[in-house]
PDB file of C-alpha atoms in Angstrom:
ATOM      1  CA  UNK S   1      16.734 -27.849 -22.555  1.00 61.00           C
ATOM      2  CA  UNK S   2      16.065 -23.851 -23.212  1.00 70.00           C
ATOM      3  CA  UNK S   3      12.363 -24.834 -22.455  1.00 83.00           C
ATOM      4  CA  UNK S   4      13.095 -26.394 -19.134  1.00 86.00           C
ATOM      5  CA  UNK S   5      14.656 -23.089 -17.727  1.00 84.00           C
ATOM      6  CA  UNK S   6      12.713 -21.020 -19.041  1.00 86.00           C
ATOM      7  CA  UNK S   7      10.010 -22.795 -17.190  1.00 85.00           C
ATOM      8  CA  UNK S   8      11.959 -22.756 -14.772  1.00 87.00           C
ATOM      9  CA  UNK S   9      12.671 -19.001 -14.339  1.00 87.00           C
ATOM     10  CA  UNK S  10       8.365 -18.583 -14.538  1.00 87.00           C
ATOM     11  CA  UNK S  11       8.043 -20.487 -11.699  1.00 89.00           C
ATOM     12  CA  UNK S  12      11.008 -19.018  -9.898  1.00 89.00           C
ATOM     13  CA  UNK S  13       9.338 -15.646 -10.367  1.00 90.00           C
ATOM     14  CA  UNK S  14       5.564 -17.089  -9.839  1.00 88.00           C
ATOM     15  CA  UNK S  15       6.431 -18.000  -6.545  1.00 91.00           C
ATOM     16  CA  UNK S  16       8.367 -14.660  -5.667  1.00 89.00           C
ATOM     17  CA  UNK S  17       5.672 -12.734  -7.022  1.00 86.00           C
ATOM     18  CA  UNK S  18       3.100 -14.713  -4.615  1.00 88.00           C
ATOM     19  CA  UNK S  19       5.389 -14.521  -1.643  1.00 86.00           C
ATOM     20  CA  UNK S  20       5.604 -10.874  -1.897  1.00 85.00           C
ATOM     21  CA  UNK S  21       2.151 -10.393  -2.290  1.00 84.00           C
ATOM     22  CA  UNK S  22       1.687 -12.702   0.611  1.00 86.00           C
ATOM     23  CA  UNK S  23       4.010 -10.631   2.770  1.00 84.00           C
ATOM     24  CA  UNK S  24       2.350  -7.411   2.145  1.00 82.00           C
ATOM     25  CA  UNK S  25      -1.730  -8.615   2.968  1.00 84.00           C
ATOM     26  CA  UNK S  26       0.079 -10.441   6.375  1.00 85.00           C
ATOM     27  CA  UNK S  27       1.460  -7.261   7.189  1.00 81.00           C
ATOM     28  CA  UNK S  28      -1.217  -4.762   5.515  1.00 81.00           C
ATOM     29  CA  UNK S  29      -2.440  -3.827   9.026  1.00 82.00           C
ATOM     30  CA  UNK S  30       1.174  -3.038  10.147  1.00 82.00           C
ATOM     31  CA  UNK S  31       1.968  -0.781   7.043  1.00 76.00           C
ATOM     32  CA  UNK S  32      -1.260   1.045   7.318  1.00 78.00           C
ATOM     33  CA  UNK S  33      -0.740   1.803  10.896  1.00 78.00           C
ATOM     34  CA  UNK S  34       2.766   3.441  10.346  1.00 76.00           C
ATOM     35  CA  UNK S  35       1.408   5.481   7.677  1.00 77.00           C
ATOM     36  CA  UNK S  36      -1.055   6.848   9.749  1.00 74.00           C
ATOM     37  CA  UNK S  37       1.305   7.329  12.107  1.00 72.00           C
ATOM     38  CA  UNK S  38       3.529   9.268  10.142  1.00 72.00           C
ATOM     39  CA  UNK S  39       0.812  11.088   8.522  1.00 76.00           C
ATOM     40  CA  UNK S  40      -0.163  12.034  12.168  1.00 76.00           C
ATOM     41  CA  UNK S  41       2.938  13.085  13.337  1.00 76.00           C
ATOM     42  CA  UNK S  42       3.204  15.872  10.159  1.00 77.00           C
ATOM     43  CA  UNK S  43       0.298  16.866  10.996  1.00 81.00           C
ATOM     44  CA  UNK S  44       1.673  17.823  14.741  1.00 80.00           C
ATOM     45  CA  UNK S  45       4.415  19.085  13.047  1.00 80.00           C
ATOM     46  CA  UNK S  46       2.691  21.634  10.755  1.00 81.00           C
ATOM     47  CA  UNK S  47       0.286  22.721  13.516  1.00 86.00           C
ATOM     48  CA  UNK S  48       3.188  23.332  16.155  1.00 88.00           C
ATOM     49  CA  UNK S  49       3.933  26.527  14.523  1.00 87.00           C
ATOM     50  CA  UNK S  50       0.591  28.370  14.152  1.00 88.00           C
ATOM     51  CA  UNK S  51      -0.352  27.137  17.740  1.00 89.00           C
ATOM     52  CA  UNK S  52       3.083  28.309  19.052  1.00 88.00           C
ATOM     53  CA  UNK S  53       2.017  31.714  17.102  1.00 86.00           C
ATOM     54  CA  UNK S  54      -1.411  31.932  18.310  1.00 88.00           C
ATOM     55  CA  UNK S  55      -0.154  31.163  22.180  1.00 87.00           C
ATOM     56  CA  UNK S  56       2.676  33.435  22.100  1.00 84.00           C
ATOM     57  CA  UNK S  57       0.110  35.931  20.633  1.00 82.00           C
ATOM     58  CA  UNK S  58      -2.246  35.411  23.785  1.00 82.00           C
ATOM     59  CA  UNK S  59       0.600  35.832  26.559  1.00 79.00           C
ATOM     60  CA  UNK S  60       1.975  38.712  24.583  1.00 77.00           C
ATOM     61  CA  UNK S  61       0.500  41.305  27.081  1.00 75.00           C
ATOM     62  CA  UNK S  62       1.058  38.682  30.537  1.00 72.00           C
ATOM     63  CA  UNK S  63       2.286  39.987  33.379  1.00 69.00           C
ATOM     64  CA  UNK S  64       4.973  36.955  33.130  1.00 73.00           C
ATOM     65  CA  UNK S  65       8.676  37.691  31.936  1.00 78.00           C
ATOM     66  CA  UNK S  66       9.977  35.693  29.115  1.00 78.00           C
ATOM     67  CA  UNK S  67      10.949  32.348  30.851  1.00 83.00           C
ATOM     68  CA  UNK S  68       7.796  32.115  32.103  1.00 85.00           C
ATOM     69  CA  UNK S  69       5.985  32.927  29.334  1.00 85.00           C
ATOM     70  CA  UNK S  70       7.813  29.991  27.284  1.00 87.00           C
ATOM     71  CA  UNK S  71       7.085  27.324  29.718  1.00 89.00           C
ATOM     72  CA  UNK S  72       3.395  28.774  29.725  1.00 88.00           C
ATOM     73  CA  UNK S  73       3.689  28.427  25.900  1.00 88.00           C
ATOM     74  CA  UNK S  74       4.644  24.877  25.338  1.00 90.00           C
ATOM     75  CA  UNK S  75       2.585  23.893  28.761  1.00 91.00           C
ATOM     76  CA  UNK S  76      -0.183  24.910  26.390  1.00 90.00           C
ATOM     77  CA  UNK S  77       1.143  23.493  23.057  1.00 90.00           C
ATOM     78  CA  UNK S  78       1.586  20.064  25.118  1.00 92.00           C
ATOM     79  CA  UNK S  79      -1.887  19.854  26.387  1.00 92.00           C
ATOM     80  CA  UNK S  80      -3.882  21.078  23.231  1.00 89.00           C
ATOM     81  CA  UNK S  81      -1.694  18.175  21.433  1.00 88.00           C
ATOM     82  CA  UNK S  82      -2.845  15.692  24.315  1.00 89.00           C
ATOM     83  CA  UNK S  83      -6.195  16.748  24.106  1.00 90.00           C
ATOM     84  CA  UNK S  84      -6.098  16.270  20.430  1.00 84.00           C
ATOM     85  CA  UNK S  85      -4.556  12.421  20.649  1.00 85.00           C
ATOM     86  CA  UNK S  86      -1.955  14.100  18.375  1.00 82.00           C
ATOM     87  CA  UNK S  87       2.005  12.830  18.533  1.00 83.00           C
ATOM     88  CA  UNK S  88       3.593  15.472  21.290  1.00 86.00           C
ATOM     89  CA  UNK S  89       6.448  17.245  19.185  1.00 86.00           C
ATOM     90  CA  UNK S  90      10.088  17.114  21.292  1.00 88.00           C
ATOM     91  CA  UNK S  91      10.972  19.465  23.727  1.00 89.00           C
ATOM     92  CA  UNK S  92      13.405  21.118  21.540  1.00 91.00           C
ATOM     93  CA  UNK S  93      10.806  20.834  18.179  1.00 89.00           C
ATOM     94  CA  UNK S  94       8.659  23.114  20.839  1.00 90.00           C
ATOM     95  CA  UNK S  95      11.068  25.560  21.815  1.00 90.00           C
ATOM     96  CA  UNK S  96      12.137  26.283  18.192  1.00 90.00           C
ATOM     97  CA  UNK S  97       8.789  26.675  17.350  1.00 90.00           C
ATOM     98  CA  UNK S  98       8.052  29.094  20.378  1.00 89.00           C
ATOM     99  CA  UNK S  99      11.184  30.823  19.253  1.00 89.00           C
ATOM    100  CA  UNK S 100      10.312  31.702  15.482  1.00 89.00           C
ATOM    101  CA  UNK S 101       6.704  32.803  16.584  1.00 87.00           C
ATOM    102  CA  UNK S 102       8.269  34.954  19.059  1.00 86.00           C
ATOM    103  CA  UNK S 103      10.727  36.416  16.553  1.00 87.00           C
ATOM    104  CA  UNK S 104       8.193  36.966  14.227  1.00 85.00           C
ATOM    105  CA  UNK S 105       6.080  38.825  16.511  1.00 84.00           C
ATOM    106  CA  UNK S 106       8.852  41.288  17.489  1.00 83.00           C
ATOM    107  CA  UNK S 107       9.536  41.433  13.789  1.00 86.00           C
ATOM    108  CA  UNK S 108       5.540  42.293  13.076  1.00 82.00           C
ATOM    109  CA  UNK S 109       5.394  44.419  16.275  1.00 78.00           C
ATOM    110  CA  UNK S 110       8.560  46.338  15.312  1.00 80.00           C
ATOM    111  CA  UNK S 111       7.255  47.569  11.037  1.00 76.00           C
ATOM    112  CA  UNK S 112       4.068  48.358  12.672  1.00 72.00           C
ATOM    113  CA  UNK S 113       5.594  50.913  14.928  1.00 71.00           C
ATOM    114  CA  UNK S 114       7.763  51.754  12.206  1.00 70.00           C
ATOM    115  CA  UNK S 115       5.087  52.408   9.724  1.00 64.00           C
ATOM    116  CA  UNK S 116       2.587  54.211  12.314  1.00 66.00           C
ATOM    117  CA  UNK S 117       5.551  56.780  13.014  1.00 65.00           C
ATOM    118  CA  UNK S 118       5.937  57.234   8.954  1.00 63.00           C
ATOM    119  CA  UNK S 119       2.290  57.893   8.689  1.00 66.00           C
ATOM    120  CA  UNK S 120       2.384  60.803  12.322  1.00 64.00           C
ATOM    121  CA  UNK S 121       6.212  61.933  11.143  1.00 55.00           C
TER     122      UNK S 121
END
């Protein structure tokens, strides 16, 4: 009797082993995609802040006030990430990141005037 469930049980877990492994090569394709997906859409994520840096950098010395220069900013961000058939960050992701590169360039802008009047003081 202990040999009949135990035989059981094997092919209880035979079958649930193959039916998962089944599963996962029908919907290998699907998995894969997501991944890349997701592996895409970090990658967006981690290059919104240097571009927002490098294109806040570049309108630093516009003409435009600071409205402008933000739309001009992610206008910019949006079309290098379309260009690059990247996943386009959200509006607010964008703004933050316009935001902190901003903040750090006033930050940047404001010890370099601080140390160039140390050095002439």
């Amino acid at each position: 009797m202990d040999n009949i469930f135990i035989d059981l049980s094997a092919i209880v877990i035979a079958i649930a082993f193959s039916y998962g492994i089944f599963w996962y090569k029908k919907h290998k394709t699907e998995i894969d995609k997501k991944r890349d997906e997701g592996d895409a859409l970090a990658f967006s994520v981690n290059m919104l802040g240097k571009l927002a840096t490098m294109f806040a950098y570049d309108l630093k010395d516009s003409s435009e006030k600071g409205v402008a220069k933000k739309k001009e900013v992610a206008n910019k961000i949006k079309v290098t990430f379309a260009d690059a058939k990247l996943p386009v960050p959200s509006d607010a992701a964008i703004s933050g990141a316009i935001e902190k590169a901003v903040t750090a360039m006033k930050l940047a802008d404001s010890e370099e005037k601080s140390d160039t009047n140390a050095k002439n003081g």
